Amino acid sequence: MQAISHFLVGIILQMVLIEVFMPFGVILGMILVIFLAFFSHFLVDSFARMTYHLKEAQPQDKFWVGYHIVIITAAAIVLIYFWKPYWLGMGAAVLIDIWDWGVIRGIRKLKKDPLWAERYEIHPFIDKFRTKFFSWLPDWNEKRYGVVPEAILIILLLLLIYLLL
């Protein structure tokens, strides 16, 4: 799934958990936000199987470029607009991507030892989770109409945030 989907789930978790656990202390709510937003990545990425999500960048494909311009712009808007109140939930929700695609990929390039880096990646665990619980989902990763399920998810999450505000 795209970053915007993770951001929105993190925002919702923070909105709900801080509100629910406020009487018990903000620290408990924050710990739960970090924990649940981090592990929400497993669930959200499990649905990535039915979204447009090519394995390799396709800069020569106008559809791929256009889609990524829209989705990255939308993610940037959500990041900027919701950053101040919901940075914790948003950050925890994308921490796995930051770790795997930022830190581990960078180390892999420096060490030139893919086996070392593979031991510390989290996405293989997400793949096992997806296979165990969501193998029934259709695989639309290479289908352009795979943008529709993610668009629907984003709209529903935005609507839920609007209702929670």
Coordinates of C-alpha atoms in Angstrom, one line a residue:
M1 CA 0.0 0.0 0.0
Q2 CA 1.0 3.6 -0.5
A3 CA 2.2 5.8 2.4
I4 CA -1.0 7.8 2.5
S5 CA -3.0 4.6 3.4
H6 CA -0.6 4.0 6.3
F7 CA -0.7 7.6 7.4
L8 CA -4.5 7.7 7.5
V9 CA -4.6 4.4 9.5
G10 CA -2.0 5.8 12.0
I11 CA -4.1 9.0 12.3
I12 CA -7.3 7.1 13.1
L13 CA -5.5 4.9 15.6
Q14 CA -4.1 7.9 17.4
M15 CA -7.4 9.7 17.4
V16 CA -9.2 6.8 18.9
L17 CA -6.5 5.5 21.3
I18 CA -5.6 8.8 22.8
E19 CA -9.2 9.6 23.3
V20 CA -10.1 6.3 24.8
F21 CA -7.0 5.9 27.1
M22 CA -6.8 9.6 28.1
P23 CA -8.3 8.9 31.5
F24 CA -5.6 6.3 32.1
G25 CA -2.8 8.6 31.1
V26 CA -1.4 10.0 27.8
I27 CA 1.7 7.8 28.1
L28 CA -0.3 4.6 28.0
G29 CA -2.2 6.0 25.0
M30 CA 1.0 6.9 23.2
I31 CA 2.5 3.5 23.8
L32 CA -0.6 1.8 22.4
V33 CA -0.6 4.2 19.4
I34 CA 3.1 3.3 18.6
F35 CA 2.5 -0.4 19.1
L36 CA -0.8 -0.7 17.1
A37 CA 0.2 1.8 14.4
F38 CA 3.4 -0.2 13.9
F39 CA 1.6 -3.5 13.6
S40 CA -1.2 -2.0 11.5
H41 CA 1.4 -2.0 8.7
F42 CA 1.0 -5.8 8.6
L43 CA -2.8 -5.5 8.0
V44 CA -2.6 -2.6 5.6
D45 CA 0.1 -4.2 3.5
S46 CA -1.8 -7.4 3.4
F47 CA -4.4 -5.6 1.2
A48 CA -1.6 -4.4 -1.1
R49 CA -2.1 -7.6 -3.1
M50 CA -5.2 -6.2 -4.6
T51 CA -3.8 -2.7 -5.4
Y52 CA -1.7 -1.4 -8.3
H53 CA 1.8 -1.9 -6.9
L54 CA 4.4 -2.8 -9.5
K55 CA 7.6 -4.4 -8.3
E56 CA 9.8 -2.1 -10.4
A57 CA 9.4 1.6 -11.2
Q58 CA 8.0 2.3 -14.7
P59 CA 9.0 5.9 -15.5
Q60 CA 8.2 5.3 -19.2
D61 CA 4.6 4.4 -18.4
K62 CA 2.4 7.6 -18.3
F63 CA -0.2 5.8 -16.2
W64 CA 2.4 4.8 -13.6
V65 CA 3.9 8.3 -13.5
G66 CA 0.5 10.0 -13.3
Y67 CA -0.7 7.7 -10.5
H68 CA 2.5 8.2 -8.5
I69 CA 2.3 12.0 -8.9
V70 CA -1.3 11.9 -7.6
I71 CA -0.6 9.5 -4.7
I72 CA 2.7 11.2 -3.6
T73 CA 1.0 14.6 -3.7
A74 CA -1.9 13.3 -1.7
A75 CA 0.5 11.7 0.8
A76 CA 2.4 15.0 1.1
I77 CA -0.8 17.0 1.7
V78 CA -1.9 14.5 4.4
L79 CA 1.5 14.5 6.0
I80 CA 1.7 18.3 6.1
Y81 CA -1.9 18.9 7.2
F82 CA -2.0 16.2 9.9
W83 CA 1.6 16.3 11.0
K84 CA 1.3 18.5 14.1
P85 CA -1.4 16.6 15.9
Y86 CA -0.9 13.1 14.6
W87 CA 2.9 12.7 13.9
L88 CA 3.2 9.8 16.3
G89 CA 0.5 7.6 14.7
M90 CA 1.6 8.6 11.2
G91 CA 5.3 7.9 11.9
A92 CA 4.7 4.6 13.7
A93 CA 2.5 3.5 10.8
V94 CA 5.3 3.9 8.2
L95 CA 8.2 2.9 10.5
I96 CA 8.5 -0.5 8.8
D97 CA 8.9 1.1 5.4
I98 CA 11.4 3.6 6.7
W99 CA 13.4 0.7 8.2
D100 CA 13.2 -1.7 5.3
W101 CA 13.3 0.7 2.3
G102 CA 15.5 3.4 3.9
V103 CA 17.8 1.9 6.6
I104 CA 18.2 -1.7 5.4
R105 CA 18.4 -0.9 1.7
G106 CA 21.0 1.8 2.4
I107 CA 23.1 -0.6 4.5
R108 CA 22.7 -3.3 1.9
K109 CA 24.2 -1.0 -0.7
L110 CA 27.1 -0.1 1.6
K111 CA 27.9 -3.6 2.7
K112 CA 27.1 -5.2 -0.6
D113 CA 25.9 -8.2 1.3
P114 CA 22.3 -8.9 0.6
L115 CA 22.1 -11.9 3.0
W116 CA 23.1 -9.7 6.0
A117 CA 20.4 -7.2 5.2
E118 CA 17.7 -9.9 4.6
R119 CA 18.0 -11.0 8.2
Y120 CA 16.8 -7.7 9.5
E121 CA 14.0 -6.9 7.0
I122 CA 10.4 -6.9 8.3
H123 CA 8.5 -7.2 5.1
P124 CA 9.1 -10.9 4.7
F125 CA 7.1 -11.4 8.0
I126 CA 4.4 -9.3 6.4
D127 CA 4.4 -11.5 3.4
K128 CA 4.0 -14.6 5.6
F129 CA 1.2 -12.9 7.5
R130 CA -0.5 -12.0 4.1
T131 CA -0.1 -15.5 2.8
K132 CA -1.5 -17.1 6.0
F133 CA -4.5 -14.8 6.4
F134 CA -5.2 -13.0 3.1
S135 CA -4.1 -15.4 0.3
W136 CA -7.7 -15.4 -0.9
L137 CA -7.4 -11.7 -2.1
P138 CA -7.0 -11.2 -5.8
D139 CA -3.6 -10.3 -7.1
W140 CA -4.1 -7.0 -9.0
N141 CA -0.6 -5.6 -8.5
E142 CA 0.0 -5.3 -12.2
K143 CA -3.5 -4.3 -13.1
R144 CA -4.3 -0.6 -13.6
Y145 CA -7.7 -1.1 -12.0
G146 CA -5.9 -2.0 -8.8
V147 CA -5.8 1.8 -8.1
V148 CA -9.6 1.6 -7.4
P149 CA -9.4 -0.5 -4.1
E150 CA -6.8 1.8 -2.7
A151 CA -8.7 4.9 -3.7
I152 CA -11.8 3.5 -2.0
L153 CA -9.8 2.7 1.1
I154 CA -8.3 6.2 1.2
I155 CA -11.8 7.8 0.7
L156 CA -13.3 5.7 3.5
L157 CA -10.4 6.4 5.9
L158 CA -10.7 10.2 5.1
L159 CA -14.4 10.0 5.8
L160 CA -13.8 8.2 9.1
I161 CA -11.3 10.9 10.1
Y162 CA -13.8 13.6 9.2
L163 CA -16.4 11.9 11.4
L164 CA -14.0 11.5 14.3
L165 CA -12.9 15.1 14.3

